[in-house]
Amino acid sequence: MSAAGARPDPRAQGGGQVYRNFIGGEWVASESARTTPNLNPADTREVLGQVPLSTAEDARRAVAAARAAWPAWRSTPAPRRGAILFKAMAIMDAEKEQVARLLTREQGKTVKESLGEIQRTINILEYIAAEGRRIGGQTVPSELPSNFCYTVRQPLGVVVCVTPWNFPVAIPVWKMAPALVSGNTVVFKPATLTPETASAVVSIFERAGVPRGALNMVLGSGGTVGNALVDHDDVRAISFTGSNDVGAEIYSRGARRMARVQCEMGGKNPVVVLSDADLELAVESSAQGAFGSTGQRCTATSRVVVEEGIADAFVERLVARAKRVRVGSGLDAATEMGPAVDRSQLETDLKYIAIGQEEGARLCGGGRKLEEGALAHGHFVEPAVFDHVSPTMRIAQEEIFGPVVSVIRVKGFEEALAAANQVRYGLSASIFTRDASSVFRFVDDIEAGIVHINSGTPGGEAQLPFGGTKATGVGPREQGPTALEFFTEVKTVYVDYTGQARKSSMY
Ligand code: NAP
Ligand code: MG
């Protein structure tokens, strides 16, 4: 069976096949005839399929299916729900090569990066599936004799997961798996740029045995489908990952009707390099952090804050490293960096490369749109390094989401820390130094949800919380032991076995 399961293969139809929604356990056509093409960003002449621009009514049907499926799913024993996720993990493992190629063709990252994302997803499934045997509350002593007090965690009901295109396998799974294991039913609204990968993920859950209606997917625009889901009274919670503009909109819409909302948004992640650092290690980690996944990671390295004494040597090596990055189609095994995901992201990258120059930063190489030979039909850009960037420049403040890195020169640790913290975001940060005291001062005072010591800003493990502070994130952390907090609520239980009217200090 194909990774996309019951959904027909669009490539067999010359790209004319319209993707389907998944509602109530069926792959169904949207009621809308409007579509937008799904293009390969490495060669936009290749049309992979047509994405339906589903209607608000399609979205409402998905919520109704999720609502109908909830009573049975919430009363399915949690270990049984976990067992279904273990099955999903096994299917994903068996199909990883296939899903990786599909992801690369649709999103652009290299196959190696796609396989890395899928392995991370497998790890997440392994961890979250086991929550089926772990979800618990607390028992605490009572003030009174012959009384027993405890808490249980219970599901919310119908929850909506809205996800971006940059990790179209991992992010949906790190939301949907904890939502499902804790007994919620889900409506999934994937990014319009990655519908086929989203369908493959849903198909894996379907074949793993998630019952009809417990997981639904609606393709279509954020404006129409997204708003209809966020505003629906039967939706108890919305877990969102994406840009700050959209996150702010969803957060305030949800607040109006008291829905629970979790948002993970932008980053402007700094690497601090002190003069005693292992320079080679710092250069290589910064390059991988800045240019890996074409800079389209929320944890990408976008600023490197370097002590003046080593700045010339650092920049020289980083620029040389950037020049060696092989840019091309992610399907080509020799490629190190794939294309930008679409024309709009490419234009954003090029716009910021122009802005940096206008602001007076020094572009030390890279930054051109690449259109030679095989690259002519894709959204390719050279990795770019800016030196002499001041912390207040737009290229040092605003998320670019492309392979553009800004070097900020500073006089010492205090100035480095201040520069690193001088942004609205707070996702990931790292420091390169051999000095233990600087390490611990950095850990204490850096404004970030994730801190790396002597390794780059991306990366993380499935059994640890993931997320950011300040403008990056609101709501409990995703993944790891905190993953279920958002998708459950606590019920407090008092059991009085005295047989007498209760007397407490309250009355
Ligand atoms: P985006 O434009 O905000 O879109 C994210 C999702 O929201 C998409 O599914 C989008 O649908 C949907 N959407 C748009 N408007 C909506 C609305 N009014 N109501 C409900 N849903 C709506 O983000 P993106 O361009 O896909 O992803 C890039 C951003 O994600 C970057 O800012 C990056 O930092 C962030 N990100 C953060 C993390 C993290 O954990 N902190 C991880 C990864 C990415 P359409 O696709 O149809 O527009
Ligand atoms: Mg977008």
Coordinates of C-alpha atoms in Angstrom, one line a residue, residues 28 38 77 162 265 419:
V28 CA -13.6 12.7 0.6
N38 CA 1.2 21.8 -5.4
P77 CA -8.5 2.6 27.6
V162 CA -2.8 23.9 12.7
M265 CA 6.0 30.9 16.6
A419 CA 22.8 41.5 22.2

